[in-house]
XYZ file of C-alpha atoms in Angstrom:
350
model
C 31.586 0.381 -2.067
C 30.086 -2.076 0.393
C 29.347 -4.622 -2.366
C 32.920 -4.406 -3.668
C 34.376 -4.837 -0.172
C 32.154 -7.849 0.463
C 33.253 -9.428 -2.808
C 36.913 -8.783 -1.946
C 36.446 -10.400 1.463
C 34.785 -13.445 -0.055
C 37.491 -13.918 -2.693
C 40.261 -13.412 -0.135
C 38.630 -15.804 2.312
C 38.191 -18.519 -0.304
C 41.802 -18.148 -1.412
C 43.075 -18.475 2.147
C 40.977 -21.544 2.990
C 41.140 -23.386 -0.317
C 44.387 -25.211 0.320
C 43.603 -26.113 3.930
C 40.073 -27.476 3.536
C 38.347 -30.021 1.362
C 34.689 -29.888 0.444
C 33.130 -32.885 2.173
C 29.669 -31.283 2.130
C 28.179 -30.230 -1.189
C 25.120 -28.133 -2.003
C 22.616 -28.511 -4.812
C 20.108 -25.731 -5.308
C 17.207 -24.747 -7.522
C 15.006 -21.639 -7.663
C 11.486 -21.238 -9.019
C 8.859 -18.539 -9.135
C 5.664 -19.542 -7.347
C 2.740 -17.121 -7.246
C 4.032 -14.003 -5.433
C 7.389 -15.383 -4.284
C 10.668 -16.832 -5.535
C 11.450 -20.020 -3.625
C 14.874 -21.657 -3.582
C 15.485 -25.218 -2.419
C 18.831 -26.423 -1.077
C 20.090 -29.966 -0.595
C 23.190 -30.600 1.538
C 25.010 -33.905 1.008
C 27.772 -35.424 3.113
C 30.326 -36.727 0.605
C 32.855 -37.761 3.261
C 33.445 -41.296 4.479
C 32.512 -40.319 8.037
C 29.500 -38.844 9.811
C 29.587 -35.080 10.283
C 27.672 -32.531 12.328
C 26.609 -29.639 10.086
C 26.027 -26.245 11.705
C 22.562 -25.004 10.770
C 23.438 -21.393 11.589
C 23.874 -19.204 8.498
C 22.225 -21.817 6.271
C 18.645 -22.286 5.017
C 18.312 -25.143 7.523
C 17.385 -22.486 10.109
C 15.266 -20.447 7.696
C 16.148 -16.991 6.410
C 17.750 -15.729 9.628
C 20.992 -14.674 7.919
C 22.452 -13.957 4.498
C 23.730 -17.167 2.917
C 22.938 -16.284 -0.708
C 23.666 -13.276 -2.861
C 21.311 -12.214 -5.660
C 22.214 -10.202 -8.734
C 20.330 -8.924 -11.779
C 22.361 -8.980 -14.984
C 25.517 -8.875 -12.861
C 24.370 -6.050 -10.547
C 24.118 -7.139 -6.890
C 20.872 -6.612 -4.967
C 20.929 -5.317 -1.404
C 20.203 -7.903 1.281
C 17.208 -6.669 3.313
C 16.709 -9.670 5.570
C 17.441 -10.493 9.190
C 20.899 -9.950 10.718
C 21.285 -11.586 14.124
C 23.890 -11.106 16.819
C 24.323 -14.419 18.608
C 26.442 -16.219 21.141
C 28.805 -19.027 20.004
C 26.866 -22.029 18.645
C 25.589 -24.765 20.939
C 24.993 -28.456 20.244
C 21.334 -27.998 19.362
C 22.357 -25.846 16.378
C 23.993 -28.811 14.617
C 22.364 -31.586 12.610
C 23.948 -35.024 12.222
C 24.593 -35.728 8.569
C 25.656 -39.329 8.133
C 28.032 -40.366 5.359
C 26.281 -40.178 1.964
C 23.172 -38.727 3.630
C 21.390 -35.554 2.479
C 19.157 -32.968 4.099
C 17.167 -30.231 2.381
C 15.348 -26.971 3.061
C 13.442 -24.328 1.094
C 13.257 -20.570 1.667
C 11.639 -17.654 -0.135
C 14.396 -15.263 -1.172
C 11.805 -12.559 -1.819
C 11.618 -12.275 1.977
C 15.136 -10.801 1.935
C 15.655 -9.270 -1.521
C 13.514 -6.756 -3.417
C 13.017 -8.295 -6.864
C 11.147 -5.639 -8.811
C 12.565 -5.716 -12.361
C 12.212 -8.364 -15.050
C 15.414 -10.016 -16.224
C 17.986 -12.736 -15.652
C 18.825 -13.239 -11.968
C 21.741 -15.139 -10.472
C 21.354 -16.655 -7.012
C 24.702 -17.704 -5.546
C 25.423 -19.541 -2.310
C 27.776 -17.144 -0.535
C 28.921 -18.717 2.769
C 31.179 -21.635 3.666
C 29.454 -24.508 5.470
C 30.734 -25.173 8.980
C 30.876 -28.613 10.564
C 32.441 -30.853 13.213
C 33.400 -34.510 13.238
C 31.639 -36.843 15.650
C 34.626 -36.808 18.024
C 34.842 -33.004 17.890
C 31.146 -32.770 18.669
C 31.586 -35.041 21.704
C 34.229 -32.611 22.958
C 32.100 -29.672 21.757
C 35.204 -28.168 20.155
C 33.590 -25.079 18.661
C 37.008 -23.511 18.169
C 37.779 -26.382 15.785
C 34.893 -25.689 13.421
C 35.917 -26.776 9.952
C 34.608 -25.308 6.731
C 33.436 -26.658 3.428
C 33.586 -24.099 0.629
C 30.546 -23.859 -1.649
C 30.731 -22.960 -5.345
C 27.123 -23.103 -6.456
C 24.795 -20.728 -8.268
C 21.671 -20.884 -10.405
C 20.179 -18.578 -13.013
C 16.488 -17.797 -13.220
C 14.691 -15.526 -15.703
C 11.875 -13.672 -13.985
C 8.938 -11.845 -15.553
C 6.008 -9.944 -14.029
C 8.171 -9.175 -10.994
C 5.831 -6.364 -9.951
C 3.574 -9.128 -8.604
C 6.251 -10.486 -6.265
C 6.093 -9.822 -2.522
C 8.700 -7.554 -0.937
C 10.722 -7.857 2.297
C 8.838 -6.467 5.264
C 9.254 -5.703 8.931
C 7.834 -8.151 11.451
C 6.414 -8.120 14.948
C 3.778 -5.381 14.890
C 2.925 -4.128 18.383
C 1.533 -1.079 20.102
C 3.914 1.704 21.136
C 4.480 1.807 24.882
C 6.253 5.162 25.018
C 8.747 7.367 23.201
C 11.727 9.251 24.625
C 13.002 12.315 22.729
C 16.730 12.888 23.072
C 18.567 16.135 22.470
C 20.769 15.891 19.340
C 20.217 12.142 19.092
C 16.731 11.512 17.697
C 14.266 9.512 19.765
C 13.781 6.021 21.156
C 10.432 4.239 21.088
C 9.661 1.095 23.074
C 7.283 -1.669 22.043
C 6.026 -4.964 23.441
C 6.124 -4.199 27.137
C 8.697 -3.112 29.674
C 11.729 -5.398 29.850
C 14.541 -3.319 31.358
C 13.438 -0.385 29.197
C 15.173 2.112 31.468
C 18.513 0.304 30.991
C 18.037 0.233 27.211
C 17.157 3.925 27.316
C 20.344 4.664 29.290
C 22.452 2.699 26.809
C 20.804 4.398 23.840
C 21.413 7.877 25.268
C 25.172 7.197 25.169
C 25.327 6.140 21.530
C 25.593 9.456 19.681
C 28.229 10.912 21.995
C 29.939 7.537 22.160
C 30.133 7.279 18.371
C 31.617 10.763 18.169
C 34.224 9.782 20.748
C 35.057 6.488 19.022
C 35.217 8.125 15.593
C 37.605 10.768 16.896
C 40.065 8.111 18.066
C 40.251 6.154 14.813
C 43.799 6.238 13.480
C 47.287 4.848 13.940
C 46.941 3.593 17.522
C 46.706 0.292 19.384
C 42.913 0.209 19.676
C 42.406 0.821 15.955
C 45.045 -1.723 14.988
C 43.539 -4.334 17.323
C 40.068 -4.126 15.763
C 40.742 -2.887 12.213
C 44.257 -4.062 11.388
C 47.475 -2.280 10.475
C 47.026 1.425 9.843
C 45.998 2.408 6.341
C 44.679 5.870 5.497
C 42.034 4.633 3.054
C 40.674 2.039 5.495
C 40.695 4.674 8.241
C 38.550 6.958 6.072
C 36.064 4.124 5.497
C 35.861 3.356 9.236
C 35.066 7.000 9.979
C 32.513 6.975 7.157
C 30.686 3.947 8.586
C 30.634 5.387 12.108
C 29.250 8.668 10.783
C 26.632 6.836 8.725
C 25.508 4.962 11.831
C 25.341 8.156 13.894
C 23.398 9.977 11.174
C 20.892 7.128 11.104
C 20.383 7.110 14.877
C 20.060 10.889 15.162
C 17.694 11.316 12.193
C 15.334 8.378 12.786
C 12.919 7.304 15.475
C 14.776 4.261 16.795
C 12.368 1.530 17.892
C 13.220 -1.133 20.466
C 10.999 -4.182 20.343
C 11.239 -6.436 23.401
C 11.366 -10.209 22.961
C 11.381 -10.182 19.166
C 9.417 -12.913 17.368
C 12.615 -14.531 16.012
C 14.548 -14.486 19.279
C 16.246 -17.751 20.198
C 18.116 -18.907 23.286
C 21.481 -17.806 21.856
C 20.363 -14.485 20.325
C 21.280 -11.063 21.703
C 19.338 -8.970 19.200
C 18.589 -8.639 15.505
C 17.519 -6.124 12.879
C 17.330 -5.626 9.122
C 19.221 -3.379 6.728
C 17.770 0.167 6.659
C 15.338 -0.798 9.446
C 14.255 1.534 12.237
C 13.666 -1.370 14.645
C 16.037 -3.428 16.784
C 14.518 -6.578 18.271
C 15.920 -7.399 21.721
C 16.308 -10.935 23.106
C 17.040 -12.702 26.402
C 20.854 -12.724 26.124
C 20.791 -8.944 25.733
C 18.812 -8.493 28.948
C 21.434 -10.420 30.909
C 24.279 -8.018 30.017
C 25.335 -4.917 31.975
C 24.204 -1.586 30.559
C 27.500 0.237 30.024
C 30.324 -0.755 27.701
C 32.865 -3.317 28.865
C 36.379 -3.934 27.586
C 36.262 -7.619 28.531
C 32.652 -8.748 28.125
C 29.395 -7.904 26.393
C 27.064 -5.013 27.181
C 23.736 -3.508 26.180
C 25.488 -0.395 24.869
C 27.807 -2.457 22.678
C 24.975 -4.586 21.304
C 22.877 -1.539 20.416
C 25.838 0.009 18.583
C 26.290 -3.183 16.552
C 22.625 -3.433 15.625
C 22.334 0.166 14.462
C 25.567 -0.339 12.533
C 23.807 -3.207 10.758
C 20.730 -1.116 10.070
C 22.296 2.211 9.062
C 25.993 1.620 8.552
C 25.421 -1.121 5.987
C 27.939 -3.463 7.593
C 28.300 -7.219 7.166
C 28.257 -9.785 9.937
C 31.088 -12.246 9.257
C 32.854 -12.721 12.596
C 31.688 -13.144 16.194
C 33.424 -12.805 19.537
C 36.541 -10.938 20.594
C 39.127 -13.473 19.444
C 37.409 -14.073 16.108
C 37.216 -10.329 15.431
C 40.840 -9.748 16.435
C 41.947 -12.503 14.055
C 39.823 -10.996 11.289
C 41.492 -7.611 11.822
C 44.952 -9.165 11.787
C 44.492 -11.438 8.774
C 41.822 -9.677 6.710
C 41.586 -5.982 7.691
C 39.530 -5.154 4.591
C 36.893 -7.525 5.953
C 37.173 -6.231 9.518
C 36.244 -2.705 8.443
C 32.809 -3.893 7.280
C 32.123 -6.269 10.188
C 29.753 -4.883 12.820
C 31.244 -6.769 15.788
C 34.646 -5.166 15.148
C 32.964 -1.763 15.320
C 31.224 -2.741 18.549
C 34.380 -3.891 20.324
C 36.374 -0.890 19.121
C 33.546 1.452 20.186
C 33.581 0.114 23.733
C 37.369 0.086 24.024
C 37.425 3.727 22.872
C 35.032 4.988 25.567
């Protein structure tokens, strides 16, 4: 279901943006098997007659910190098992100047994010629009004016002896500091020191009851419409399903909180991986209040989003309140699989 919804969102998004945007930035890509990994190289070229600032976020230019490719075997999509980050709006240092006719390249190992364990013909497809600003827009730092260049690029690679390939793995091993057992809501373990652990513990304790409360309010009301679009019974059933899946994951697993994760950056709140039992916390997270807010960010809201990523199998396609509201209004079928929409609705429903 999740794969079909993601495909629908991608097709819908491309249809809506096709007429309004050109493709000034193109991508060439190639994939090869090397020892125990499959490495893919990407070259981004500015085809416009002006200099452009390309956003590195959600591209291989920042490494494999997000899903920018999809992988399928004989037409069957593979689950993305890599990093999913929750971040603040982009800052100037996340852009790279790409002069007219200039190219920039990067290489990543897709076996760090996809389990490739069967021989056959694989398709690797670039799956995100590229975002950029003109030089004048960058001077004004007009993030709200981010433009997009749609990518239609894929490669095929026949792989054999895939049992020898490495598999995605968790990072940041550290000793356990302590574990808190919670009635009817699993347990929370803390690693890598004490950085506001008591506040994180307080926020975590509210999640199971908070999810039950939020789930019970899903329906034909203003909060649901704001974050998930016009009422539709089938979408409502899917929203309840994802909330329940997240709650089941939290209550049945030992949830691990790792302070100051190895991949944390200045603009990162937290991150995790699909099906993971660990959420890695970062500096932006520590600066937020503990309890949910209807106007700002909070530790409780961030934790809900990250466990939704890990257990609810949700995408991360929109950030920030306005972006998520627009997604709900224009593309509700995408909003119901976007973790930030679930986070904002969750807090508004408390």
